[in-house]
């Protein structure tokens, strides 16, 4: 079988002078070019590299006449920038590309259409791709806000650009929104303009007197703060000081627990401030204060609810209470429910103590000897209270106790939102700052922060009362 030999490719025009050729010509009839000479194959420069190396630039690219970039006049002047549009070029069909300054900037062309924009249904011509349009309307620098539904006609205040420092006087009895600073807050606590929920006054509260301080926080899980406190100081008949701290925890399963805790704390505080200056023994005064707090909470059951949403689930408001009275020689505590009082001495070498016993299912199990304290408080029924203030309480049994500490310290009065994260007296003493007697407000803030760091599953309220009551604590609050 004969081998196939490569044959010269038939040419239709002379490679030298472009003269048309006829089949079988070995020389060009016009210029005499030797048509049997085989041209050298073109060099192959792939555009995709398989080994990661960059392709070599072609000679045409290497000889491209790039515009000259002059050196800046000084080091502070930036070098001039050349855009791709500054370089004129050709499209794939050999036609010159339109210059952006005249062709693609929307210059009106004969026919009534900007360059690059075709009327509906028209075919694009030349190098202009049919899928690209340059006739989009320019974007505005800013977008006007739509007025809220039902808003009266007039200019709408943009909270992003409004002068927040400008004084806007709301109608009497209303407040301005803390978010948009232009809308008024309705009776439900929401802005009528932007709908933002306003922070409640009781979400976080702090108060400090000379000899006592308290902090209350909503926590991280509850939608409102159902705790309340009251702190004050007064003088006994002999002129010695008496410091008062009352802490209440609303029962969440009851109606209006926040109102119950507030009413109880105020009533108990007022009763103590009325009885102590008259010479009533502090322990007896505490007992009477708890009875006064119970009457205040009971009265709420007779009053109509402030919000209609509670009506289908109406029941008696309820709360717990714990209080302390500190004098120069006596420490009195009183309680109903599971809010607690702890004694933490300044000398941490001396053991701390818990001064109250819970009215709870767990405490009953421990008192009856049916469970150990660890077992009882690990049970899901541990925090079910057996005593509270409210019209539906089975029987009101105020608890009071009197102590005569032989050394200085602080009394920590708190709800279970704190002691859930420091239950034992030793655990509570560990988180109470060493300088609590000198800085009661700072110590209360630290204790609330400890509960929030632990998860903040409940409202947190704590009062810190130094013992003995310092002389500067005298005087009516």
Tab-separated table of C-alpha atoms in Angstrom:
chain	number	residue	atom	x	y	z
A	1	UNK	CA	0.000	0.000	0.000
A	2	UNK	CA	1.419	3.307	-1.027
A	3	UNK	CA	2.064	5.817	1.682
A	4	UNK	CA	0.131	9.084	1.632
A	5	UNK	CA	2.400	12.054	0.978
A	6	UNK	CA	1.444	15.577	2.105
A	7	UNK	CA	0.210	17.632	-0.809
A	8	UNK	CA	0.574	21.389	-1.083
A	9	UNK	CA	-2.630	23.210	-0.312
A	10	UNK	CA	-4.314	24.673	-3.428
A	11	UNK	CA	-4.253	28.442	-3.374
A	12	UNK	CA	-6.936	30.682	-4.903
A	13	UNK	CA	-4.880	33.919	-4.749
A	14	UNK	CA	-1.197	34.709	-4.892
A	15	UNK	CA	0.200	35.090	-1.357
A	16	UNK	CA	2.353	37.966	-2.631
A	17	UNK	CA	0.131	40.142	-4.823
A	18	UNK	CA	-3.383	38.700	-4.242
A	19	UNK	CA	-3.713	37.979	-8.015
A	20	UNK	CA	-6.367	35.313	-8.741
A	21	UNK	CA	-4.842	31.942	-9.655
A	22	UNK	CA	-6.002	29.070	-11.794
A	23	UNK	CA	-5.796	25.401	-10.954
A	24	UNK	CA	-2.388	23.924	-11.743
A	25	UNK	CA	-0.482	27.243	-11.679
A	26	UNK	CA	3.041	26.838	-10.254
A	27	UNK	CA	4.008	30.479	-10.574
A	28	UNK	CA	1.973	33.699	-10.282
A	29	UNK	CA	1.345	35.155	-13.748
A	30	UNK	CA	1.492	38.703	-12.365
A	31	UNK	CA	4.526	38.743	-10.063
A	32	UNK	CA	6.178	35.353	-10.694
A	33	UNK	CA	5.806	34.165	-7.054
A	34	UNK	CA	6.810	30.479	-6.619
A	35	UNK	CA	3.549	28.874	-5.532
A	36	UNK	CA	5.257	25.559	-4.612
A	37	UNK	CA	6.861	27.137	-1.542
A	38	UNK	CA	4.966	26.005	1.660
A	39	UNK	CA	4.496	28.866	4.144
A	40	UNK	CA	5.749	28.280	7.661
A	41	UNK	CA	3.012	27.251	10.124
A	42	UNK	CA	1.884	30.033	12.478
A	43	UNK	CA	3.112	29.949	16.045
A	44	UNK	CA	0.571	28.563	18.481
A	45	UNK	CA	-0.020	30.584	21.649
A	46	UNK	CA	-2.815	28.957	23.661
A	47	UNK	CA	-4.872	31.249	25.804
A	48	UNK	CA	-5.490	28.647	28.511
A	49	UNK	CA	-2.488	27.372	30.438
A	50	UNK	CA	-2.485	23.829	31.708
A	51	UNK	CA	0.525	24.160	33.989
A	52	UNK	CA	-0.342	27.452	35.632
A	53	UNK	CA	2.075	29.587	33.626
A	54	UNK	CA	0.909	32.744	31.915
A	55	UNK	CA	0.572	32.736	28.125
A	56	UNK	CA	3.223	34.591	26.184
A	57	UNK	CA	1.942	37.901	24.748
A	58	UNK	CA	1.594	38.037	20.996
A	59	UNK	CA	3.746	40.334	18.929
A	60	UNK	CA	0.694	42.478	18.128
A	61	UNK	CA	-0.056	42.901	21.797
A	62	UNK	CA	3.560	43.657	22.583
A	63	UNK	CA	3.647	46.422	19.980
A	64	UNK	CA	0.354	47.996	21.065
A	65	UNK	CA	0.715	51.746	21.334
A	66	UNK	CA	-0.426	52.327	24.933
A	67	UNK	CA	-1.037	55.951	25.929
A	68	UNK	CA	1.766	57.572	27.817
A	69	UNK	CA	1.274	58.014	31.571
A	70	UNK	CA	3.242	61.096	32.640
A	71	UNK	CA	4.922	61.254	36.024
A	72	UNK	CA	3.027	63.253	38.658
A	73	UNK	CA	4.216	66.786	39.242
A	74	UNK	CA	4.870	66.112	42.940
A	75	UNK	CA	4.682	63.302	45.428
A	76	UNK	CA	1.396	64.681	46.725
A	77	UNK	CA	-0.291	64.595	43.303
A	78	UNK	CA	-1.737	61.185	42.345
A	79	UNK	CA	-0.713	59.657	39.044
A	80	UNK	CA	-3.255	60.107	36.222
A	81	UNK	CA	-5.516	57.152	35.583
A	82	UNK	CA	-6.255	55.870	32.084
A	83	UNK	CA	-9.578	54.169	31.575
A	84	UNK	CA	-10.248	51.405	29.136
A	85	UNK	CA	-12.562	53.768	27.258
A	86	UNK	CA	-9.614	56.060	26.512
A	87	UNK	CA	-8.174	53.441	24.127
A	88	UNK	CA	-9.851	53.147	20.754
A	89	UNK	CA	-10.266	49.647	19.333
A	90	UNK	CA	-12.001	47.414	16.814
A	91	UNK	CA	-14.801	44.965	17.302
A	92	UNK	CA	-14.721	41.357	16.049
A	93	UNK	CA	-16.089	42.455	12.676
A	94	UNK	CA	-13.316	44.975	12.095
A	95	UNK	CA	-15.466	48.065	12.704
A	96	UNK	CA	-14.257	50.811	14.979
A	97	UNK	CA	-15.865	50.726	18.405
A	98	UNK	CA	-17.978	53.761	19.291
A	99	UNK	CA	-16.306	56.096	21.758
A	100	UNK	CA	-18.182	56.259	25.078
A	101	UNK	CA	-18.039	60.039	25.210
A	102	UNK	CA	-20.206	60.329	22.105
A	103	UNK	CA	-21.865	56.995	21.478
A	104	UNK	CA	-22.897	55.424	24.830
A	105	UNK	CA	-23.636	58.500	26.907
A	106	UNK	CA	-27.163	58.836	25.647
A	107	UNK	CA	-26.389	61.374	22.857
A	108	UNK	CA	-29.418	61.838	20.696
A	109	UNK	CA	-28.896	60.222	17.281
A	110	UNK	CA	-30.833	60.726	14.094
A	111	UNK	CA	-34.027	58.782	14.367
A	112	UNK	CA	-34.933	60.033	17.818
A	113	UNK	CA	-33.299	57.326	19.994
A	114	UNK	CA	-30.239	57.619	22.144
A	115	UNK	CA	-27.261	55.640	20.969
A	116	UNK	CA	-27.401	52.074	22.156
A	117	UNK	CA	-31.139	52.222	22.840
A	118	UNK	CA	-33.376	50.470	20.360
A	119	UNK	CA	-37.113	50.946	20.119
A	120	UNK	CA	-39.186	47.985	21.147
A	121	UNK	CA	-38.888	45.186	18.558
A	122	UNK	CA	-35.950	46.773	16.694
A	123	UNK	CA	-32.912	44.674	15.801
A	124	UNK	CA	-29.521	45.782	16.974
A	125	UNK	CA	-26.916	46.381	14.321
A	126	UNK	CA	-23.162	46.515	14.097
A	127	UNK	CA	-21.203	45.682	17.218
A	128	UNK	CA	-23.953	46.614	19.700
A	129	UNK	CA	-25.178	43.423	21.453
A	130	UNK	CA	-28.936	43.108	21.544
A	131	UNK	CA	-28.958	42.134	25.284
A	132	UNK	CA	-27.270	45.311	26.535
A	133	UNK	CA	-29.146	48.536	27.119
A	134	UNK	CA	-27.755	51.917	28.085
A	135	UNK	CA	-31.046	53.740	28.378
A	136	UNK	CA	-31.809	53.007	32.065
A	137	UNK	CA	-32.919	56.073	33.945
A	138	UNK	CA	-30.384	57.420	36.421
A	139	UNK	CA	-30.736	56.320	40.041
A	140	UNK	CA	-31.846	59.029	42.479
A	141	UNK	CA	-29.464	60.010	45.250
A	142	UNK	CA	-32.111	59.262	47.875
A	143	UNK	CA	-35.576	57.741	48.067
A	144	UNK	CA	-38.450	59.534	49.815
A	145	UNK	CA	-40.116	57.704	52.692
A	146	UNK	CA	-43.708	56.688	52.210
A	147	UNK	CA	-46.039	58.161	54.818
A	148	UNK	CA	-47.526	55.691	57.314
A	149	UNK	CA	-51.008	54.432	56.655
A	150	UNK	CA	-53.626	56.878	57.804
A	151	UNK	CA	-51.123	59.679	58.323
A	152	UNK	CA	-52.321	63.210	57.535
A	153	UNK	CA	-51.044	64.922	54.418
A	154	UNK	CA	-47.815	66.831	54.818
A	155	UNK	CA	-44.068	66.325	54.830
A	156	UNK	CA	-42.780	63.088	56.349
A	157	UNK	CA	-39.909	63.340	58.805
A	158	UNK	CA	-37.019	61.056	57.911
A	159	UNK	CA	-35.496	59.784	61.183
A	160	UNK	CA	-32.163	59.232	59.415
A	161	UNK	CA	-31.725	62.905	58.674
A	162	UNK	CA	-33.951	64.588	61.227
A	163	UNK	CA	-32.294	66.802	63.774
A	164	UNK	CA	-32.510	64.639	66.888
A	165	UNK	CA	-31.446	67.554	69.019
A	166	UNK	CA	-34.355	69.684	67.908
A	167	UNK	CA	-37.002	69.991	70.563
A	168	UNK	CA	-40.356	68.569	69.531
A	169	UNK	CA	-43.119	69.194	72.028
A	170	UNK	CA	-45.529	66.243	72.138
A	171	UNK	CA	-49.161	66.745	73.069
A	172	UNK	CA	-49.907	66.849	76.768
A	173	UNK	CA	-49.845	63.397	78.325
A	174	UNK	CA	-47.844	61.725	75.528
A	175	UNK	CA	-44.199	60.954	74.949
A	176	UNK	CA	-41.932	61.077	71.911
A	177	UNK	CA	-40.664	57.838	70.371
A	178	UNK	CA	-37.085	57.026	71.355
A	179	UNK	CA	-36.451	55.561	67.878
A	180	UNK	CA	-37.741	58.054	65.303
A	181	UNK	CA	-38.022	61.027	67.659
A	182	UNK	CA	-41.043	62.263	65.710
A	183	UNK	CA	-43.931	59.926	66.520
A	184	UNK	CA	-45.999	59.951	69.673
A	185	UNK	CA	-46.254	56.922	71.947
A	186	UNK	CA	-49.750	55.491	72.347
A	187	UNK	CA	-51.263	54.058	75.514
A	188	UNK	CA	-49.960	50.579	74.661
A	189	UNK	CA	-46.340	51.757	74.596
A	190	UNK	CA	-45.820	51.775	70.802
A	191	UNK	CA	-44.896	54.634	68.481
A	192	UNK	CA	-47.787	55.783	66.307
A	193	UNK	CA	-45.342	56.742	63.532
A	194	UNK	CA	-42.841	53.875	63.252
A	195	UNK	CA	-44.427	51.243	65.488
A	196	UNK	CA	-41.317	50.879	67.674
A	197	UNK	CA	-41.992	49.432	71.143
A	198	UNK	CA	-40.843	51.856	73.798
A	199	UNK	CA	-38.690	50.714	76.712
A	200	UNK	CA	-40.706	50.439	79.885
A	201	UNK	CA	-39.684	52.478	82.866
A	202	UNK	CA	-39.362	49.331	84.959
A	203	UNK	CA	-37.166	47.394	82.527
A	204	UNK	CA	-34.121	48.544	84.503
A	205	UNK	CA	-34.263	50.534	87.733
A	206	UNK	CA	-31.533	51.696	90.094
A	207	UNK	CA	-31.768	53.668	93.310
A	208	UNK	CA	-29.202	54.584	95.931
A	209	UNK	CA	-29.513	56.202	99.329
A	210	UNK	CA	-26.627	56.781	101.677
A	211	UNK	CA	-26.957	53.438	103.446
A	212	UNK	CA	-28.829	51.240	100.953
A	213	UNK	CA	-29.024	50.631	97.200
A	214	UNK	CA	-31.158	48.487	94.916
A	215	UNK	CA	-31.159	47.441	91.271
A	216	UNK	CA	-33.912	45.683	89.300
A	217	UNK	CA	-33.690	44.361	85.754
A	218	UNK	CA	-36.164	42.720	83.402
A	219	UNK	CA	-33.685	39.940	82.594
A	220	UNK	CA	-33.059	38.337	79.221
A	221	UNK	CA	-36.136	36.146	78.764
A	222	UNK	CA	-39.165	37.996	80.182
A	223	UNK	CA	-41.075	40.578	78.153
A	224	UNK	CA	-41.514	42.852	81.202
A	225	UNK	CA	-40.193	43.350	84.725
A	226	UNK	CA	-42.644	41.963	87.296
A	227	UNK	CA	-40.331	42.710	90.249
A	228	UNK	CA	-40.439	45.848	92.378
A	229	UNK	CA	-38.499	47.311	95.289
A	230	UNK	CA	-38.648	50.163	97.758
A	231	UNK	CA	-35.734	51.473	99.839
A	232	UNK	CA	-35.729	54.206	102.452
A	233	UNK	CA	-34.300	55.343	105.779
A	234	UNK	CA	-35.792	56.972	108.818
A	235	UNK	CA	-34.942	57.712	112.470
A	236	UNK	CA	-35.975	55.840	115.586
A	237	UNK	CA	-37.254	57.799	118.603
A	238	UNK	CA	-33.732	57.933	120.104
A	239	UNK	CA	-32.389	59.488	116.880
A	240	UNK	CA	-30.574	56.352	115.693
A	241	UNK	CA	-30.993	55.431	112.019
A	242	UNK	CA	-33.174	52.678	110.597
A	243	UNK	CA	-32.729	51.561	106.986
A	244	UNK	CA	-35.488	49.754	105.078
A	245	UNK	CA	-35.335	47.541	101.988
A	246	UNK	CA	-38.406	45.798	100.490
A	247	UNK	CA	-38.213	43.480	97.450
A	248	UNK	CA	-41.264	41.889	95.777
A	249	UNK	CA	-41.594	39.344	92.964
A	250	UNK	CA	-44.845	39.196	90.979
A	251	UNK	CA	-46.314	35.726	90.467
A	252	UNK	CA	-46.262	35.313	86.686
A	253	UNK	CA	-49.199	32.904	86.579
A	254	UNK	CA	-51.400	35.551	88.192
A	255	UNK	CA	-53.054	38.532	86.531
A	256	UNK	CA	-51.145	41.839	86.651
A	257	UNK	CA	-48.179	40.556	88.672
A	258	UNK	CA	-46.251	43.762	87.995
A	259	UNK	CA	-48.994	45.798	89.630
A	260	UNK	CA	-49.077	43.430	92.619
A	261	UNK	CA	-45.346	43.696	93.311
A	262	UNK	CA	-45.379	47.469	92.977
A	263	UNK	CA	-48.367	47.887	95.298
A	264	UNK	CA	-46.909	45.526	97.910
A	265	UNK	CA	-43.467	47.146	97.979
A	266	UNK	CA	-44.909	50.629	98.367
A	267	UNK	CA	-47.410	49.637	101.065
A	268	UNK	CA	-44.837	47.780	103.148
A	269	UNK	CA	-42.325	50.616	102.898
A	270	UNK	CA	-44.898	53.234	103.896
A	271	UNK	CA	-46.036	51.138	106.870
A	272	UNK	CA	-42.480	50.790	108.180
A	273	UNK	CA	-41.735	54.493	107.753
A	274	UNK	CA	-44.890	55.253	109.735
A	275	UNK	CA	-44.288	52.729	112.562
A	276	UNK	CA	-40.545	52.908	113.225
A	277	UNK	CA	-40.347	56.605	114.256
A	278	UNK	CA	-43.162	55.955	116.747
A	279	UNK	CA	-41.045	53.446	118.669
A	280	UNK	CA	-42.722	50.258	117.378
A	281	UNK	CA	-40.327	47.336	117.684
A	282	UNK	CA	-38.815	46.712	114.226
A	283	UNK	CA	-39.923	43.074	114.205
A	284	UNK	CA	-43.513	44.012	115.031
A	285	UNK	CA	-43.342	46.814	112.479
A	286	UNK	CA	-42.210	44.333	109.832
A	287	UNK	CA	-45.123	42.010	110.630
A	288	UNK	CA	-47.607	44.870	110.277
A	289	UNK	CA	-45.934	46.016	107.067
A	290	UNK	CA	-46.477	42.584	105.490
A	291	UNK	CA	-50.154	42.713	106.452
A	292	UNK	CA	-50.424	46.168	104.872
A	293	UNK	CA	-48.788	44.880	101.688
A	294	UNK	CA	-51.263	41.977	101.569
A	295	UNK	CA	-54.201	44.386	101.822
A	296	UNK	CA	-52.815	46.464	98.968
A	297	UNK	CA	-52.512	43.413	96.719
A	298	UNK	CA	-55.962	42.156	97.703
A	299	UNK	CA	-57.438	45.493	96.675
A	300	UNK	CA	-56.149	44.975	93.124
A	301	UNK	CA	-58.454	41.980	92.689
A	302	UNK	CA	-61.457	44.263	93.134
A	303	UNK	CA	-60.207	46.850	90.649
A	304	UNK	CA	-60.920	46.349	86.906
A	305	UNK	CA	-57.931	45.349	84.794
A	306	UNK	CA	-56.148	48.156	82.962
A	307	UNK	CA	-55.799	46.062	79.779
A	308	UNK	CA	-58.633	44.210	78.100
A	309	UNK	CA	-56.392	41.324	77.068
A	310	UNK	CA	-56.339	40.087	80.662
A	311	UNK	CA	-60.100	39.817	80.935
A	312	UNK	CA	-60.505	36.254	79.527
A	313	UNK	CA	-57.918	34.978	82.042
A	314	UNK	CA	-58.799	37.108	85.031
A	315	UNK	CA	-57.528	35.935	88.436
A	316	UNK	CA	-56.237	37.577	91.577
A	317	UNK	CA	-52.931	39.488	91.340
A	318	UNK	CA	-50.224	37.982	93.556
A	319	UNK	CA	-46.589	38.442	94.569
A	320	UNK	CA	-43.961	37.430	97.113
A	321	UNK	CA	-42.248	39.788	99.550
A	322	UNK	CA	-39.001	39.941	101.511
A	323	UNK	CA	-37.840	42.894	103.559
A	324	UNK	CA	-35.081	43.969	105.926
A	325	UNK	CA	-34.760	46.661	108.576
A	326	UNK	CA	-31.229	47.523	109.739
A	327	UNK	CA	-30.532	49.570	112.855
A	328	UNK	CA	-27.211	50.156	114.683
A	329	UNK	CA	-27.783	46.978	116.753
A	330	UNK	CA	-30.599	44.931	115.159
A	331	UNK	CA	-31.200	43.187	111.846
A	332	UNK	CA	-34.854	42.335	111.164
A	333	UNK	CA	-36.119	40.322	108.189
A	334	UNK	CA	-39.653	39.422	107.119
A	335	UNK	CA	-40.965	37.459	104.170
A	336	UNK	CA	-43.788	35.576	102.453
A	337	UNK	CA	-42.927	33.351	99.475
A	338	UNK	CA	-39.539	32.388	98.075
A	339	UNK	CA	-37.699	35.723	97.851
A	340	UNK	CA	-34.688	35.630	100.197
A	341	UNK	CA	-32.336	37.553	102.463
A	342	UNK	CA	-28.656	36.606	102.980
A	343	UNK	CA	-26.097	37.729	105.542
A	344	UNK	CA	-22.572	38.262	104.170
A	345	UNK	CA	-19.984	39.466	106.728
A	346	UNK	CA	-17.237	41.888	105.802
A	347	UNK	CA	-14.722	39.395	107.188
A	348	UNK	CA	-15.052	36.598	104.638
A	349	UNK	CA	-13.329	34.203	107.033
A	350	UNK	CA	-16.632	34.213	108.937
A	351	UNK	CA	-19.327	32.030	107.343
A	352	UNK	CA	-22.309	33.705	105.611
A	353	UNK	CA	-25.885	32.667	106.275
A	354	UNK	CA	-29.306	32.563	104.660
A	355	UNK	CA	-31.792	34.405	106.868
A	356	UNK	CA	-35.092	33.223	105.327
A	357	UNK	CA	-36.831	29.911	104.620
A	358	UNK	CA	-38.794	29.573	101.389
A	359	UNK	CA	-42.538	29.084	101.261
A	360	UNK	CA	-42.104	26.512	98.503
A	361	UNK	CA	-42.673	22.890	97.641
A	362	UNK	CA	-38.966	22.139	97.893
A	363	UNK	CA	-38.663	23.683	101.364
A	364	UNK	CA	-41.624	21.632	102.578
A	365	UNK	CA	-40.063	18.422	101.282
A	366	UNK	CA	-36.808	19.197	103.079
A	367	UNK	CA	-38.558	20.230	106.312
A	368	UNK	CA	-40.573	17.006	106.306
A	369	UNK	CA	-37.432	14.951	105.821
A	370	UNK	CA	-38.716	13.460	102.579
A	371	UNK	CA	-35.877	14.781	100.401
A	372	UNK	CA	-32.446	16.248	100.755
A	373	UNK	CA	-32.071	19.899	99.798
A	374	UNK	CA	-30.176	18.942	96.637
A	375	UNK	CA	-32.883	16.475	95.613
A	376	UNK	CA	-35.750	18.854	96.353
A	377	UNK	CA	-34.346	21.806	94.429
A	378	UNK	CA	-33.472	19.583	91.482
A	379	UNK	CA	-37.154	18.652	91.133
A	380	UNK	CA	-39.244	20.507	88.560
A	381	UNK	CA	-41.743	21.367	91.331
A	382	UNK	CA	-39.077	23.038	93.486
A	383	UNK	CA	-40.138	26.625	92.785
A	384	UNK	CA	-43.863	26.075	93.284
A	385	UNK	CA	-44.611	28.515	96.106
A	386	UNK	CA	-46.900	27.668	99.025
A	387	UNK	CA	-47.220	31.200	100.397
A	388	UNK	CA	-47.844	34.545	98.677
A	389	UNK	CA	-49.673	37.845	98.954
A	390	UNK	CA	-52.969	37.952	97.079
A	391	UNK	CA	-56.708	37.548	97.415
A	392	UNK	CA	-56.532	33.858	96.539
A	393	UNK	CA	-53.823	32.988	99.106
A	394	UNK	CA	-54.886	30.037	101.260
A	395	UNK	CA	-53.697	31.573	104.526
A	396	UNK	CA	-51.403	34.527	105.111
A	397	UNK	CA	-48.556	33.653	107.467
A	398	UNK	CA	-46.002	36.466	107.668
A	399	UNK	CA	-42.546	35.300	108.753
A	400	UNK	CA	-40.271	37.586	110.747
A	401	UNK	CA	-36.898	37.062	112.431
A	402	UNK	CA	-34.557	39.240	114.486
A	403	UNK	CA	-30.762	39.007	114.555
A	404	UNK	CA	-27.960	40.723	116.466
A	405	UNK	CA	-24.815	40.338	114.322
A	406	UNK	CA	-21.559	40.716	116.277
A	407	UNK	CA	-19.594	42.053	113.292
A	408	UNK	CA	-20.134	44.286	110.252
A	409	UNK	CA	-21.507	42.910	107.010
A	410	UNK	CA	-24.194	43.404	104.369
A	411	UNK	CA	-27.701	42.066	103.955
A	412	UNK	CA	-28.556	40.910	100.426
A	413	UNK	CA	-32.327	41.081	99.823
A	414	UNK	CA	-33.287	39.503	96.496
A	415	UNK	CA	-35.743	37.636	94.302
A	416	UNK	CA	-35.139	34.165	92.926
A	417	UNK	CA	-33.940	35.772	89.705
A	418	UNK	CA	-30.641	36.248	91.548
A	419	UNK	CA	-30.430	33.337	93.976
A	420	UNK	CA	-31.138	30.839	91.189
A	421	UNK	CA	-27.527	31.585	90.175
A	422	UNK	CA	-26.114	31.688	93.739
A	423	UNK	CA	-28.384	29.547	95.872
A	424	UNK	CA	-26.212	28.577	98.826
A	425	UNK	CA	-25.023	31.262	101.248
A	426	UNK	CA	-21.418	30.431	100.377
A	427	UNK	CA	-22.152	30.910	96.673
A	428	UNK	CA	-23.805	34.243	97.335
A	429	UNK	CA	-20.832	35.412	99.417
A	430	UNK	CA	-18.486	34.560	96.552
A	431	UNK	CA	-20.205	36.940	94.134
A	432	UNK	CA	-20.745	39.803	96.608
A	433	UNK	CA	-17.863	42.302	96.184
A	434	UNK	CA	-15.499	42.681	99.124
A	435	UNK	CA	-16.280	46.390	99.387
A	436	UNK	CA	-20.050	45.905	99.395
A	437	UNK	CA	-20.462	47.759	102.707
A	438	UNK	CA	-18.799	50.871	101.244
A	439	UNK	CA	-20.285	50.603	97.733
A	440	UNK	CA	-23.795	49.104	97.972
A	441	UNK	CA	-24.952	50.346	94.550
A	442	UNK	CA	-21.914	48.937	92.790
A	443	UNK	CA	-22.433	45.640	94.616
A	444	UNK	CA	-26.092	45.478	93.570
A	445	UNK	CA	-25.067	46.116	89.971
A	446	UNK	CA	-22.484	43.338	90.155
A	447	UNK	CA	-25.043	40.885	91.534
A	448	UNK	CA	-27.584	41.695	88.824
A	449	UNK	CA	-24.821	41.316	86.235
A	450	UNK	CA	-23.993	37.899	87.689
A	451	UNK	CA	-27.577	36.766	87.107
A	452	UNK	CA	-27.646	38.150	83.562
A	453	UNK	CA	-24.327	36.487	82.760
A	454	UNK	CA	-25.791	33.237	84.056
A	455	UNK	CA	-28.689	33.437	81.601
A	456	UNK	CA	-31.106	36.007	83.043
A	457	UNK	CA	-34.044	33.581	82.835
A	458	UNK	CA	-36.099	35.627	85.293
A	459	UNK	CA	-36.511	39.202	86.461
A	460	UNK	CA	-33.652	40.121	88.790
A	461	UNK	CA	-33.950	42.426	91.814
A	462	UNK	CA	-31.476	42.892	94.652
A	463	UNK	CA	-31.017	45.376	97.483
A	464	UNK	CA	-27.756	45.650	99.436
A	465	UNK	CA	-27.983	47.007	102.997
A	466	UNK	CA	-24.810	47.527	105.071
A	467	UNK	CA	-24.893	46.565	108.776
A	468	UNK	CA	-24.735	48.328	111.145
A	469	UNK	CA	-26.707	51.241	109.818
A	470	UNK	CA	-24.259	54.131	109.472
A	471	UNK	CA	-25.126	57.451	111.158
A	472	UNK	CA	-25.519	59.185	107.797
A	473	UNK	CA	-28.464	56.901	107.094
A	474	UNK	CA	-30.621	58.842	109.553
A	475	UNK	CA	-33.314	61.082	108.175
A	476	UNK	CA	-36.543	60.524	106.365
A	477	UNK	CA	-36.322	59.287	102.793
